[in-house]
Amino acid sequence: MTDVLILEDELTSLQALSEILTTYSDDIRVHKASSLKEAKDLLDQEIRYGLFLFI
């Protein structure tokens, strides 16, 4: 299982990228944040991310 954290401030792009990644493989779990606060909250959890996308 690979966890991906996406930080994007534009909702349409965030939703589209999230759909692409989750459709691509069942082995990818997508976590998305639309603000730095949301990203910090996700990073404070005990999740080991394999990929970070900042778009």
Coordinates of N, CA, C and O in Angstrom, one line a residue:
M1 N 0.9 -1.2 0.0 CA 0.0 0.0 0.0 C 0.9 1.2 0.0 O 1.8 1.3 0.8
T2 N 0.6 2.1 -0.9 CA 1.3 3.4 -1.0 C 0.4 4.5 -0.6 O -0.7 4.6 -1.2
D3 N 0.8 5.4 0.3 CA 0.0 6.5 0.7 C 0.5 7.7 0.0 O 1.7 8.0 0.0
V4 N -0.4 8.5 -0.6 CA 0.0 9.7 -1.4 C -0.7 10.9 -0.7 O -1.9 10.9 -0.5
L5 N 0.1 12.0 -0.4 CA -0.5 13.2 0.1 C -0.4 14.2 -1.0 O 0.6 14.5 -1.6
I6 N -1.6 14.8 -1.3 CA -1.7 15.8 -2.4 C -2.1 17.1 -1.7 O -3.0 17.2 -0.9
L7 N -1.3 18.2 -2.0 CA -1.6 19.5 -1.5 C -1.9 20.4 -2.7 O -1.1 20.6 -3.6
E8 N -3.1 20.9 -2.8 CA -3.6 21.7 -3.9 C -4.6 22.7 -3.4 O -5.5 22.3 -2.6
D9 N -4.5 23.9 -3.9 CA -5.4 24.9 -3.4 C -6.6 25.2 -4.4 O -7.4 26.0 -4.1
E10 N -6.6 24.4 -5.5 CA -7.7 24.6 -6.4 C -8.5 23.3 -6.5 O -8.0 22.2 -6.8
L11 N -9.7 23.4 -6.0 CA -10.5 22.2 -5.8 C -10.8 21.3 -7.0 O -10.7 20.1 -6.9
T12 N -11.0 21.8 -8.2 CA -11.2 21.0 -9.3 C -10.0 20.1 -9.7 O -10.2 18.9 -10.0
S13 N -8.9 20.7 -9.7 CA -7.6 19.9 -10.0 C -7.4 18.9 -8.9 O -7.0 17.8 -9.2
L14 N -7.7 19.2 -7.7 CA -7.5 18.3 -6.5 C -8.4 17.1 -6.7 O -7.9 15.9 -6.6
Q15 N -9.6 17.3 -7.0 CA -10.6 16.2 -7.2 C -10.2 15.3 -8.4 O -10.3 14.1 -8.3
A16 N -9.8 16.0 -9.5 CA -9.5 15.2 -10.7 C -8.2 14.3 -10.5 O -8.2 13.2 -10.8
L17 N -7.2 14.9 -9.9 CA -6.0 14.1 -9.6 C -6.3 13.0 -8.6 O -5.8 11.9 -8.8
S18 N -7.1 13.3 -7.6 CA -7.5 12.2 -6.6 C -8.2 11.1 -7.3 O -7.9 9.9 -7.1
E19 N -9.1 11.4 -8.2 CA -9.9 10.4 -8.9 C -8.9 9.5 -9.8 O -9.1 8.3 -9.9
I20 N -8.0 10.2 -10.5 CA -7.0 9.5 -11.3 C -6.2 8.5 -10.5 O -6.1 7.3 -10.9
L21 N -5.7 9.0 -9.4 CA -4.8 8.1 -8.6 C -5.6 6.9 -8.0 O -5.1 5.8 -7.9
T22 N -6.8 7.2 -7.5 CA -7.5 6.1 -6.9 C -8.1 5.1 -7.9 O -8.2 3.9 -7.6
T23 N -8.3 5.6 -9.1 CA -8.7 4.7 -10.2 C -7.6 3.8 -10.7 O -7.7 2.7 -11.1
Y24 N -6.4 4.4 -10.7 CA -5.2 3.8 -11.2 C -4.9 2.4 -10.5 O -4.5 1.5 -11.2
S25 N -5.0 2.4 -9.2 CA -4.6 1.2 -8.5 C -5.3 1.2 -7.2 O -5.4 2.2 -6.5
D26 N -5.7 -0.1 -6.8 CA -6.2 -0.3 -5.4 C -5.2 -0.2 -4.4 O -5.5 -0.1 -3.2
D27 N -3.9 -0.2 -4.8 CA -2.8 -0.2 -3.8 C -2.4 1.2 -3.5 O -1.4 1.4 -2.8
I28 N -3.1 2.2 -4.0 CA -2.8 3.6 -3.7 C -3.9 4.2 -2.8 O -5.1 4.1 -3.2
R29 N -3.5 4.8 -1.7 CA -4.5 5.4 -0.8 C -4.1 6.9 -0.9 O -3.0 7.3 -0.6
V30 N -5.1 7.7 -1.3 CA -4.9 9.2 -1.6 C -5.4 10.0 -0.4 O -6.5 9.8 0.1
H31 N -4.6 10.9 0.1 CA -4.9 11.8 1.2 C -4.8 13.2 0.5 O -3.7 13.5 0.0
K32 N -5.8 14.0 0.6 CA -5.7 15.3 0.0 C -5.9 16.4 1.0 O -6.7 16.3 1.9
A33 N -5.2 17.5 0.7 CA -5.3 18.7 1.6 C -5.4 19.9 0.7 O -4.7 20.1 -0.2
S34 N -6.4 20.8 1.0 CA -6.5 22.0 0.2 C -6.0 23.2 1.0 O -6.2 24.3 0.5
S35 N -5.3 23.0 2.1 CA -4.7 24.1 2.8 C -3.5 23.5 3.6 O -3.3 22.3 3.8
L36 N -2.6 24.4 4.0 CA -1.4 24.0 4.7 C -1.8 23.4 6.1 O -1.2 22.5 6.6
K37 N -2.9 23.9 6.7 CA -3.4 23.4 7.9 C -3.9 21.9 7.8 O -3.5 21.1 8.6
E38 N -4.6 21.7 6.7 CA -5.1 20.3 6.5 C -3.9 19.4 6.2 O -3.9 18.2 6.7
A39 N -2.9 19.8 5.5 CA -1.7 19.0 5.3 C -0.9 18.7 6.6 O -0.5 17.6 6.8
K40 N -0.8 19.7 7.4 CA -0.2 19.6 8.7 C -0.9 18.5 9.6 O -0.3 17.7 10.2
D41 N -2.2 18.6 9.6 CA -3.0 17.7 10.3 C -2.8 16.2 9.8 O -2.7 15.3 10.6
L42 N -2.7 16.1 8.5 CA -2.5 14.7 7.9 C -1.0 14.3 8.3 O -0.8 13.1 8.6
L43 N -0.1 15.2 8.2 CA 1.3 14.8 8.5 C 1.5 14.5 10.0 O 2.4 13.7 10.4
D44 N 0.6 15.0 10.9 CA 0.7 14.7 12.3 C 0.2 13.3 12.6 O 0.4 12.8 13.7
Q45 N -0.5 12.7 11.7 CA -1.0 11.3 11.9 C 0.1 10.3 11.6 O 1.2 10.7 11.1
E46 N 0.0 9.1 12.0 CA 1.0 8.1 11.9 C 0.9 7.4 10.5 O 0.8 6.2 10.5
I47 N 1.0 8.2 9.5 CA 1.0 7.6 8.1 C 2.3 7.8 7.5 O 2.9 8.9 7.6
R48 N 2.8 6.8 6.9 CA 4.1 6.9 6.2 C 3.8 7.1 4.7 O 3.4 6.1 4.0
Y49 N 4.0 8.3 4.2 CA 3.7 8.6 2.8 C 4.9 8.1 1.9 O 6.0 8.3 2.2
G50 N 4.5 7.6 0.7 CA 5.4 7.2 -0.2 C 5.6 8.2 -1.3 O 6.6 8.2 -2.1
L51 N 4.7 9.2 -1.4 CA 4.8 10.2 -2.4 C 4.1 11.4 -1.9 O 3.0 11.4 -1.3
F52 N 4.7 12.6 -2.2 CA 4.1 13.9 -1.9 C 3.9 14.6 -3.3 O 4.9 14.7 -4.0
L53 N 2.7 15.1 -3.5 CA 2.5 15.9 -4.7 C 2.1 17.3 -4.3 O 1.1 17.5 -3.6
F54 N 2.8 18.3 -4.7 CA 2.4 19.7 -4.5 C 2.1 20.4 -5.9 O 3.1 20.5 -6.6
I55 N 0.9 20.6 -6.2 CA 0.5 21.2 -7.5 C -0.3 22.4 -7.3 O -0.8 22.8 -6.3

